[in-house]
PDB file of C-alpha atoms in Angstrom:
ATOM      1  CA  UNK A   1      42.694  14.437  17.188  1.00  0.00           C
ATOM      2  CA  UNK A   2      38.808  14.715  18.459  1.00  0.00           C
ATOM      3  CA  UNK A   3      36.344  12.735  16.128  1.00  0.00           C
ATOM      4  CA  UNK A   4      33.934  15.093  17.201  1.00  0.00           C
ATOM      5  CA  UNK A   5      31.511  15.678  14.237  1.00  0.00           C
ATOM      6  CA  UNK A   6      30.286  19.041  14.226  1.00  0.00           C
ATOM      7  CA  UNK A   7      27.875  18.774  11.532  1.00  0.00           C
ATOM      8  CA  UNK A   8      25.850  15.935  12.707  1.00  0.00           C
ATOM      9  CA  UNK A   9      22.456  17.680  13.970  1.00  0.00           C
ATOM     10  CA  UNK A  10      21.137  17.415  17.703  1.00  0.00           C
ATOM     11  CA  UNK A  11      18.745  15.990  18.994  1.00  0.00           C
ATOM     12  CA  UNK A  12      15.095  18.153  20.258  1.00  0.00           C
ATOM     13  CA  UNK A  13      15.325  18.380  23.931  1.00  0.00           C
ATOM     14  CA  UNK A  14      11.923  17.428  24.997  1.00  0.00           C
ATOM     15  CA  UNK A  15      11.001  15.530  21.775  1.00  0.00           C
ATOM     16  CA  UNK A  16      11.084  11.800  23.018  1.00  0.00           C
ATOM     17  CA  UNK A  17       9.979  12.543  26.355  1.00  0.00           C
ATOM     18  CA  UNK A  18       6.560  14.223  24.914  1.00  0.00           C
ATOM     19  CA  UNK A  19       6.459  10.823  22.925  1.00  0.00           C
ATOM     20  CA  UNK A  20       6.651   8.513  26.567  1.00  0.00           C
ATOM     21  CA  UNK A  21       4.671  10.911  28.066  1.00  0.00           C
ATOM     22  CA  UNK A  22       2.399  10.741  25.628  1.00  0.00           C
ATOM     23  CA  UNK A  23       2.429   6.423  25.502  1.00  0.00           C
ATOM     24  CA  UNK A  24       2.097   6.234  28.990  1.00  0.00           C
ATOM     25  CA  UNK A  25      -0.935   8.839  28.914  1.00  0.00           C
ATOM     26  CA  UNK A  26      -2.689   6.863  26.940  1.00  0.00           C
ATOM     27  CA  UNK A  27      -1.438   3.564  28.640  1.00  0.00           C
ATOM     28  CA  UNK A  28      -2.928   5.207  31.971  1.00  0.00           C
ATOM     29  CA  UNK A  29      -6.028   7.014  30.835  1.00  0.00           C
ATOM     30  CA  UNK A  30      -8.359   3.892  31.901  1.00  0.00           C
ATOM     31  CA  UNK A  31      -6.802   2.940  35.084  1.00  0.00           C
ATOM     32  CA  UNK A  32      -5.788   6.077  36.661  1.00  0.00           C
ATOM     33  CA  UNK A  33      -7.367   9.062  34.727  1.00  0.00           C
ATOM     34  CA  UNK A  34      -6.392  11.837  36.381  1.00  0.00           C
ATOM     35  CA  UNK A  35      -2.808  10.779  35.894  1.00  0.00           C
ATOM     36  CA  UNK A  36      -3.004   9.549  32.442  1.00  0.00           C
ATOM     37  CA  UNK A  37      -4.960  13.288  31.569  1.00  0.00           C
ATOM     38  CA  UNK A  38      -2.015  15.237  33.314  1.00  0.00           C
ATOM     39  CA  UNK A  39       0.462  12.952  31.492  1.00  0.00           C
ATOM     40  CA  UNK A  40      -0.972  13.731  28.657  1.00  0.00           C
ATOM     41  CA  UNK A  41      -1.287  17.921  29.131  1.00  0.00           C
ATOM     42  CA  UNK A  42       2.744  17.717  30.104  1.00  0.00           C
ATOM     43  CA  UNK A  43       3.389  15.518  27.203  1.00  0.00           C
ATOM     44  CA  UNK A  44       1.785  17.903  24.576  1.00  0.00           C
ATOM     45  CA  UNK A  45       3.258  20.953  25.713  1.00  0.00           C
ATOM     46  CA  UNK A  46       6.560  19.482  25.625  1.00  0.00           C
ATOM     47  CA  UNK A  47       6.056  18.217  22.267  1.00  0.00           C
ATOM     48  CA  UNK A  48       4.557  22.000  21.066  1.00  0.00           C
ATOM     49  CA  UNK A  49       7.576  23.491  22.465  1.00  0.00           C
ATOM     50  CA  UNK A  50       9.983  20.456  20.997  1.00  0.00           C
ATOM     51  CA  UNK A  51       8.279  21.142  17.338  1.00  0.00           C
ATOM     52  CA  UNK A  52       8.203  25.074  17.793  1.00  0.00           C
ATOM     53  CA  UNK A  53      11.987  24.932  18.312  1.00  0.00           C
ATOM     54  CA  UNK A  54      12.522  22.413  15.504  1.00  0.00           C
ATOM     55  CA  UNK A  55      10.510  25.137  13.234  1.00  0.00           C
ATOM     56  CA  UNK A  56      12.900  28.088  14.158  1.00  0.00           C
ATOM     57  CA  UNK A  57      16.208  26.064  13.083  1.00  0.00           C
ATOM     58  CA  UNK A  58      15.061  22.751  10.980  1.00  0.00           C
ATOM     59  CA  UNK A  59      18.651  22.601  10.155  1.00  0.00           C
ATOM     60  CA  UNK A  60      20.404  21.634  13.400  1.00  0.00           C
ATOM     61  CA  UNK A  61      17.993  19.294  14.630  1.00  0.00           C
ATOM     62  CA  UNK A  62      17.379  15.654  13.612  1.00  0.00           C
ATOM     63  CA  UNK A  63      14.701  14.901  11.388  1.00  0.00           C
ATOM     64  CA  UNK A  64      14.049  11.324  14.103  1.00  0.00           C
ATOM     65  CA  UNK A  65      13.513  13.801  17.222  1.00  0.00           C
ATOM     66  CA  UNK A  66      11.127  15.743  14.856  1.00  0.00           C
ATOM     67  CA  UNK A  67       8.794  12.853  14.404  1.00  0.00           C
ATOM     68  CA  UNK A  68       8.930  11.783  17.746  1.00  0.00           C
ATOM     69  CA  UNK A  69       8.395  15.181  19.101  1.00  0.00           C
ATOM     70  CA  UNK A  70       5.007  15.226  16.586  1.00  0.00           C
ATOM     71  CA  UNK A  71       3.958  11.367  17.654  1.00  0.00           C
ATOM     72  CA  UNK A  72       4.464  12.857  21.436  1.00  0.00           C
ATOM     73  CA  UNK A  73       2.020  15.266  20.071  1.00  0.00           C
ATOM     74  CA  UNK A  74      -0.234  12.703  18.910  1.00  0.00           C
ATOM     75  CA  UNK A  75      -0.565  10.617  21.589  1.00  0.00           C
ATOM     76  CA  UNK A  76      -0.857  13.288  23.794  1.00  0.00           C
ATOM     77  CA  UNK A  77      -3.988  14.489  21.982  1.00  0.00           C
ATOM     78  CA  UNK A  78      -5.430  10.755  22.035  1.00  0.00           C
ATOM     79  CA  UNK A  79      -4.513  10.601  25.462  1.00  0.00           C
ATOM     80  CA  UNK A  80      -6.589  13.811  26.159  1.00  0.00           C
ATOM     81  CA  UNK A  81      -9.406  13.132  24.170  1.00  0.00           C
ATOM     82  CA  UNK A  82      -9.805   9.489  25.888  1.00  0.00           C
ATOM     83  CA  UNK A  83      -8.955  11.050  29.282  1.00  0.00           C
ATOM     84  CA  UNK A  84     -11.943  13.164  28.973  1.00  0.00           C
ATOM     85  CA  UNK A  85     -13.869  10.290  27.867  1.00  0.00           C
ATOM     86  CA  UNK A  86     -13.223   8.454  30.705  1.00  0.00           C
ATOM     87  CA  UNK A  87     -13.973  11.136  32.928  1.00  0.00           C
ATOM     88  CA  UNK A  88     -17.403  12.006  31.679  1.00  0.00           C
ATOM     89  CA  UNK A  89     -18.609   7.977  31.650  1.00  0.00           C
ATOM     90  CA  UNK A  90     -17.225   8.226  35.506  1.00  0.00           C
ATOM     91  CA  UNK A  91     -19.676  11.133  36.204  1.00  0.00           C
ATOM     92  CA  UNK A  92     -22.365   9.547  34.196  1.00  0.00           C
ATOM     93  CA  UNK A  93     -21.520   6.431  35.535  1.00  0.00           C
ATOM     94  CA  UNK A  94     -22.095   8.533  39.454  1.00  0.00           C
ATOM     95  CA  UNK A  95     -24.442   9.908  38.660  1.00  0.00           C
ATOM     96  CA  UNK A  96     -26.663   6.686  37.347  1.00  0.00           C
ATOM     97  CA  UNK A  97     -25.651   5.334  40.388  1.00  0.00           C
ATOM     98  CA  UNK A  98     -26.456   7.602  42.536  1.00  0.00           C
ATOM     99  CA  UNK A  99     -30.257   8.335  41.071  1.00  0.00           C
ATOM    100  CA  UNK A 100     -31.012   4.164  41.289  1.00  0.00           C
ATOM    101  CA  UNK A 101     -30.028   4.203  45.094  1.00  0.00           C
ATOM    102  CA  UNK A 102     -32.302   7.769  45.295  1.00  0.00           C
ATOM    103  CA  UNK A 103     -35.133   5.668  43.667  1.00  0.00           C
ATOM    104  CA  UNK A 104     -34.307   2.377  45.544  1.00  0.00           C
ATOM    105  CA  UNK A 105     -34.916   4.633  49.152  1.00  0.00           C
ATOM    106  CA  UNK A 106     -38.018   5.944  47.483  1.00  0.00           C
ATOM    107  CA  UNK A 107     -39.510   2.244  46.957  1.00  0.00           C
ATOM    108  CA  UNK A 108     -38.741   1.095  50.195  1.00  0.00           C
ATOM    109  CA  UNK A 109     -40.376   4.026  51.436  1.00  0.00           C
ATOM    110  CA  UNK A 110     -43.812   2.970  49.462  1.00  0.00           C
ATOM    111  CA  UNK A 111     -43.395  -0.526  49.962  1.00  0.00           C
ATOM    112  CA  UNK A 112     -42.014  -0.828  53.479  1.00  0.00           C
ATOM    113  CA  UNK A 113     -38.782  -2.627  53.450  1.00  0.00           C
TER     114      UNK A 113
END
């Protein structure tokens, strides 16, 4: 006899890997950007594709992979948002940089260092 229980529903495909991807996108968004940002792209389209499936048949997926598919989704959109963040105060950052040693050349150029 199989104790195979039909009735108990399935799990999202996709749903708790848009949730890691979405943790480790924000984990990563300081220290390497770039990877944390494309972490965090993958993570929410596999989390708008996990909840888009859950929406066309609630019924034979698990309520659990649901809510992780929609905290994937989450994170993934905090992971973005600090991703770009980090990115901009990087250019700024550059940039700043960049116009002080401009300026620096300029004094030594008055001043004769």
């Amino acid at each position: 006899m199989d104790n195979f229980d039909q009735t108990k529903p399935m799990e999202l495909p996709n749903g708790t890997t848009s949730l890691v991807l979405g943790i480790l996108s924000i984990s990563m968004c300081y220290c390497w950007f770039p990877t944390g940002l494309i972490l965090a792209i993958i993570g929410l389209s596999m989390g708008n594709k996990a909840v888009s499936m859950y929406n066309a048949n609630p019924g034979i997926y698990s309520d659990v992979s649901y809510k992780n598919a929609n905290a994937g989704k989450i994170c993934s959109i905090i992971g973005i948002i600090l991703g770009a963040l980090t990115l901009l105060s990087t250019i700024f950052t550059w940039s700043t940089t960049i116009n002080m040693l401009k300026n620096l050349s300029n004094l030594s150029d008055i001043y004769n260092f």
